[in-house]
Amino acid sequence: MDSLAQRRHTIRTFWEERVPLGMLSGTPDFLLTQVEQAYLLEHVPAGSRVLELGSGSGHTLIRLAQKRQCECVGLDYIPGMVQLAQAQVQAVGLSGQVRIMAHTLPALPEDLSPFDVVISNRCLNSLVSAEEQQQVIQGIPSLLKPGGLFLMLENTLDGLEATNRMRQAAGLDSIEEAWHSRFFRVAEVEAWQQPGFRIEHFAHVTSLYYFLSRVINASLCAQTGEALAYDARINQIAAALPQQVGDFGPVKAWHWRKQGQTA
Ligand SMILES: C[S@@+](CC[C@H](N)C(=O)[O-])C[C@H]1O[C@@H](n2cnc3c(N)ncnc32)[C@H](O)[C@@H]1O
C-alpha cells in the first residue's frame, strides 16, 4: 500500500471505530457541535433541499428538518454511521423528510436532483490530500441549483495557530492538528474559487468558544488543578454567545455561491 492509501485506510478505520459513540461520533465536544449547528440553522433558508457531506450521526439534518422544514439527504462512507443516522431519523419519525445514503468522497454522487444548499461540517478535513479536497469543492456546483449555496464548516491551520499563540502566551502547550485530518489553509481555499462559484462570505464561526474554552478555561484549570471538562460552565456560556470576536478556533465557515438566479 502506498502512503496515501495507507493513510486513507487508517482514517477510515478511525471513523469506523467511532460508530459506537453514537451522537458523540463527530466529536466529544458537544458544545462545539452546538455552536456549529446553530450557525448552520441560522444560514440555511427554511424549506431548502439540503445535502450534507459526511452526515455522521445525522443530528444536523434532523435539526434542519425539524426547525427549518428542510428536505434532507445525508451521505457518509461508514456503513455503521449510515445505519446509526437512519435509526436516529426513524426514531423521530422523519424518514419521509431525511434520507441517509452510503457514499465515498471525493467522488460526488451523480444521480441526485439538485440542491438549494450543500453543507459540510468537519468532513472534508478527513480527505487525505489538498487535491482531493479541491476536487470535492470544485465539483459542488454540479450538485447545486443555480444560485445555490455551499456552506462549508471545516478546520483550518490558521485558526489553530491563532488559538495556540494565545495558549503559549498563557503558558499552555499547543494543540496539535488532529492526526486523522488535513486542516485547510484559508489562502488555499480562496485560490480554489472559479468563475461561477465564488466565496461570498467567510466567518470565524467558533472563535469566542475556542478562546474561552481552550485558552481561558484551560488556564484556569491549569492554575487550580481542576480537570478539564467539555461541559465546564464557562464553555456553556461561551457556546451561547455570538462567536464573531477575534480569529480563534480552527473551524471556519465559507459561504460559496453558485452563479444564477434561485427559483
Ligand atoms: C467529524 S464527523 C462530522 C459528522 C457530522 N457532519 C457532524 O457535524 O456531526 C465526519 C464524518 O465524515 C465522514 N467521512 C469522512 N471521510 C469521508 C469520505 N471520504 N466520504 C464520505 N464520508 C466521509 C465520517 O465517517 C464522519 O461521519
XYZ file of C-alpha atoms and ligand atoms in Angstrom:
290
model
C 0.000 0.000 0.000
C 1.415 3.469 -0.841
C 1.445 6.067 1.917
C -1.734 7.877 0.751
C -3.657 4.584 0.516
C -2.361 3.620 3.962
C -3.480 6.991 5.372
C -6.912 6.632 3.700
C -7.293 3.201 5.327
C -6.195 4.460 8.792
C -8.604 7.407 8.697
C -11.470 5.205 7.596
C -10.730 2.789 10.466
C -10.784 5.758 12.860
C -14.337 6.653 11.720
C -15.495 3.022 11.849
C -14.341 2.787 15.452
C -16.291 5.922 16.402
C -19.708 4.496 15.445
C -20.395 3.040 18.954
C -20.087 6.572 20.361
C -23.399 7.468 18.697
C -24.117 11.205 18.885
C -20.535 11.812 20.049
C -19.043 10.152 16.966
C -18.285 13.571 15.408
C -16.530 14.937 18.498
C -16.946 14.574 22.265
C -17.032 18.393 22.378
C -20.824 18.572 22.089
C -20.846 22.333 22.780
C -18.675 22.858 19.690
C -21.209 20.856 17.665
C -23.949 23.031 19.178
C -22.181 26.223 18.022
C -21.702 24.813 14.521
C -25.306 23.607 14.269
C -26.636 26.977 15.463
C -24.637 28.597 12.656
C -25.991 26.182 10.056
C -29.561 26.608 11.279
C -29.194 30.380 11.027
C -27.842 30.303 7.473
C -29.816 27.534 5.753
C -33.005 29.094 4.355
C -36.234 27.483 5.593
C -37.701 24.892 3.243
C -34.384 24.237 1.443
C -33.458 20.959 -0.155
C -30.168 20.162 1.638
C -27.316 17.683 1.103
C -24.799 17.052 3.907
C -21.387 15.595 3.023
C -20.285 13.291 5.880
C -23.553 13.359 7.822
C -22.259 11.231 10.740
C -24.982 10.640 13.342
C -27.465 12.616 11.199
C -28.194 15.056 14.012
C -27.634 18.244 11.987
C -30.027 17.091 9.255
C -32.641 16.077 11.829
C -32.492 19.586 13.323
C -32.678 21.205 9.869
C -35.762 19.108 9.082
C -37.415 19.876 12.430
C -36.532 23.551 12.840
C -36.198 24.743 9.226
C -38.601 22.360 7.459
C -35.790 21.232 5.118
C -35.878 18.165 2.891
C -32.539 16.478 3.562
C -30.128 13.940 2.118
C -27.004 12.890 4.020
C -24.104 10.815 2.803
C -21.376 9.021 4.733
C -18.861 6.326 3.818
C -19.053 4.277 7.040
C -21.932 1.744 6.831
C -22.300 1.745 10.641
C -22.585 5.551 10.629
C -25.274 5.379 7.908
C -27.230 2.822 9.973
C -26.852 4.911 13.120
C -28.176 8.032 11.360
C -31.030 6.090 9.744
C -32.062 4.761 13.174
C -31.996 8.299 14.643
C -34.089 9.612 11.732
C -36.612 6.797 12.132
C -36.798 7.288 15.909
C -38.002 10.887 15.453
C -40.412 9.985 12.640
C -38.580 11.852 9.872
C -37.961 9.008 7.390
C -40.062 10.810 4.776
C -38.019 14.006 5.104
C -34.424 12.863 5.773
C -32.664 10.221 3.689
C -29.191 8.902 4.561
C -27.110 7.070 1.956
C -23.732 5.361 1.750
C -21.269 7.187 -0.466
C -17.500 7.723 -0.503
C -15.924 11.091 -1.286
C -14.012 12.532 -3.151
C -16.259 11.163 -5.914
C -19.563 13.037 -5.841
C -22.965 11.368 -6.287
C -24.296 11.769 -9.814
C -27.877 10.568 -9.518
C -29.378 13.151 -7.139
C -31.619 16.023 -8.199
C -30.044 19.410 -7.466
C -29.977 21.016 -4.023
C -30.561 24.542 -2.721
C -27.828 24.051 -0.128
C -24.894 21.650 0.312
C -23.236 21.591 3.752
C -20.069 20.034 5.129
C -19.222 20.113 8.806
C -15.687 18.858 9.544
C -15.924 16.183 6.834
C -13.643 17.396 4.037
C -10.833 17.542 6.631
C -10.879 13.732 6.569
C -9.804 13.600 2.920
C -6.162 12.680 2.567
C -4.835 15.472 0.373
C -5.384 19.038 -0.788
C -6.005 17.614 -4.282
C -8.968 15.522 -3.059
C -10.351 18.448 -1.034
C -10.113 20.749 -4.048
C -11.722 18.078 -6.256
C -14.784 17.896 -3.978
C -15.158 21.668 -3.589
C -14.825 22.331 -7.297
C -17.377 19.602 -8.036
C -20.058 21.030 -5.710
C -21.683 23.242 -8.405
C -22.799 20.024 -10.158
C -24.939 19.276 -7.069
C -26.444 22.759 -6.678
C -29.316 24.584 -8.337
C -28.423 27.934 -9.955
C -27.977 30.437 -7.097
C -27.383 27.543 -4.667
C -25.228 27.799 -1.531
C -22.373 25.607 -0.262
C -21.916 26.137 3.489
C -18.505 24.715 4.327
C -17.534 24.460 8.017
C -14.075 22.960 8.173
C -10.898 23.094 10.279
C -8.031 25.433 9.398
C -4.410 25.597 10.475
C -4.764 29.399 10.554
C -7.393 29.258 13.317
C -5.466 26.599 15.234
C -2.312 28.735 15.122
C -4.181 31.845 16.316
C -5.517 29.813 19.262
C -2.063 28.390 20.009
C -0.465 31.855 20.059
C -2.845 32.772 22.893
C -2.257 29.437 24.651
C 1.509 29.955 24.503
C 1.096 33.484 25.947
C -0.860 31.856 28.786
C 1.886 29.257 29.336
C -0.133 26.364 27.859
C 1.035 23.690 25.389
C -0.021 23.980 21.752
C -2.956 21.929 20.481
C -1.810 19.702 17.605
C -3.649 19.276 14.310
C -5.720 16.080 14.635
C -3.682 13.198 13.133
C -6.698 11.967 11.123
C -7.290 15.338 9.459
C -5.764 17.571 6.845
C -6.626 21.072 8.057
C -7.177 23.723 5.346
C -5.226 26.925 4.797
C -7.568 29.914 4.343
C -5.444 31.191 1.421
C -5.573 27.867 -0.466
C -9.367 27.720 -0.198
C -9.645 31.243 -1.604
C -7.468 30.188 -4.541
C -9.917 27.367 -5.393
C -12.670 29.790 -6.403
C -13.685 29.514 -10.044
C -15.872 31.509 -12.426
C -19.496 30.983 -11.423
C -18.618 29.571 -7.978
C -17.255 32.150 -5.551
C -16.901 32.684 -1.790
C -19.363 35.424 -0.788
C -18.768 35.297 2.977
C -16.173 33.972 5.436
C -16.662 33.709 9.236
C -14.639 32.759 12.339
C -17.553 30.606 13.340
C -16.215 29.159 16.633
C -13.876 31.993 17.665
C -15.232 33.078 21.048
C -15.979 29.491 22.085
C -12.407 28.422 21.333
C -10.865 31.412 23.068
C -12.870 30.916 26.248
C -12.735 27.096 26.345
C -9.210 26.435 25.048
C -7.395 29.474 26.496
C -9.274 30.936 29.473
C -10.865 27.768 30.889
C -7.707 25.766 30.128
C -5.625 28.389 32.017
C -7.990 28.383 34.977
C -7.829 24.580 35.155
C -4.021 24.606 34.865
C -3.869 27.043 37.796
C -6.403 25.323 40.057
C -5.631 21.711 39.116
C -9.277 21.170 38.210
C -9.865 18.564 35.454
C -10.746 19.963 32.017
C -14.372 19.225 31.120
C -16.080 19.929 27.802
C -19.227 20.985 29.689
C -17.483 23.487 32.030
C -19.756 26.412 32.965
C -17.592 28.949 31.125
C -17.718 26.782 27.980
C -21.514 26.679 28.212
C -21.646 30.473 28.459
C -19.194 30.825 25.558
C -21.197 28.475 23.315
C -24.339 30.574 23.775
C -22.708 33.900 22.777
C -22.139 35.418 19.302
C -18.864 33.977 18.007
C -17.544 36.801 15.810
C -14.925 38.043 18.281
C -11.323 37.561 17.127
C -9.978 34.944 14.718
C -9.614 31.963 17.048
C -10.808 28.379 16.640
C -9.805 26.023 13.820
C -13.341 25.748 12.433
C -14.178 28.432 9.872
C -17.233 28.919 7.656
C -17.122 29.682 3.948
C -20.303 30.558 2.046
C -19.809 29.563 -1.589
C -22.425 30.738 -4.111
C -23.163 29.147 -7.474
C -23.935 31.825 -10.003
C -27.518 32.079 -11.224
C -30.998 33.019 -10.143
C -32.681 30.985 -7.402
C -36.109 29.730 -8.495
C -16.365 14.934 12.123
S -17.595 13.840 11.537
C -18.867 15.023 11.333
C -20.220 14.426 11.271
C -21.339 15.447 11.110
N -21.082 16.272 9.942
C -21.480 16.292 12.355
O -21.329 17.513 12.252
O -21.721 15.753 13.429
C -17.086 13.488 9.849
C -17.944 12.481 9.127
O -17.497 12.429 7.764
C -17.461 11.078 7.338
N -16.449 10.972 6.271
C -15.118 11.144 6.403
N -14.499 10.936 5.233
C -15.459 10.629 4.325
C -15.431 10.295 2.938
N -14.273 10.199 2.240
N -16.609 10.062 2.299
C -17.782 10.135 2.996
N -17.861 10.404 4.326
C -16.715 10.669 4.981
C -17.104 10.292 8.591
O -17.494 8.934 8.508
C -17.856 11.068 9.678
O -19.138 10.547 9.895
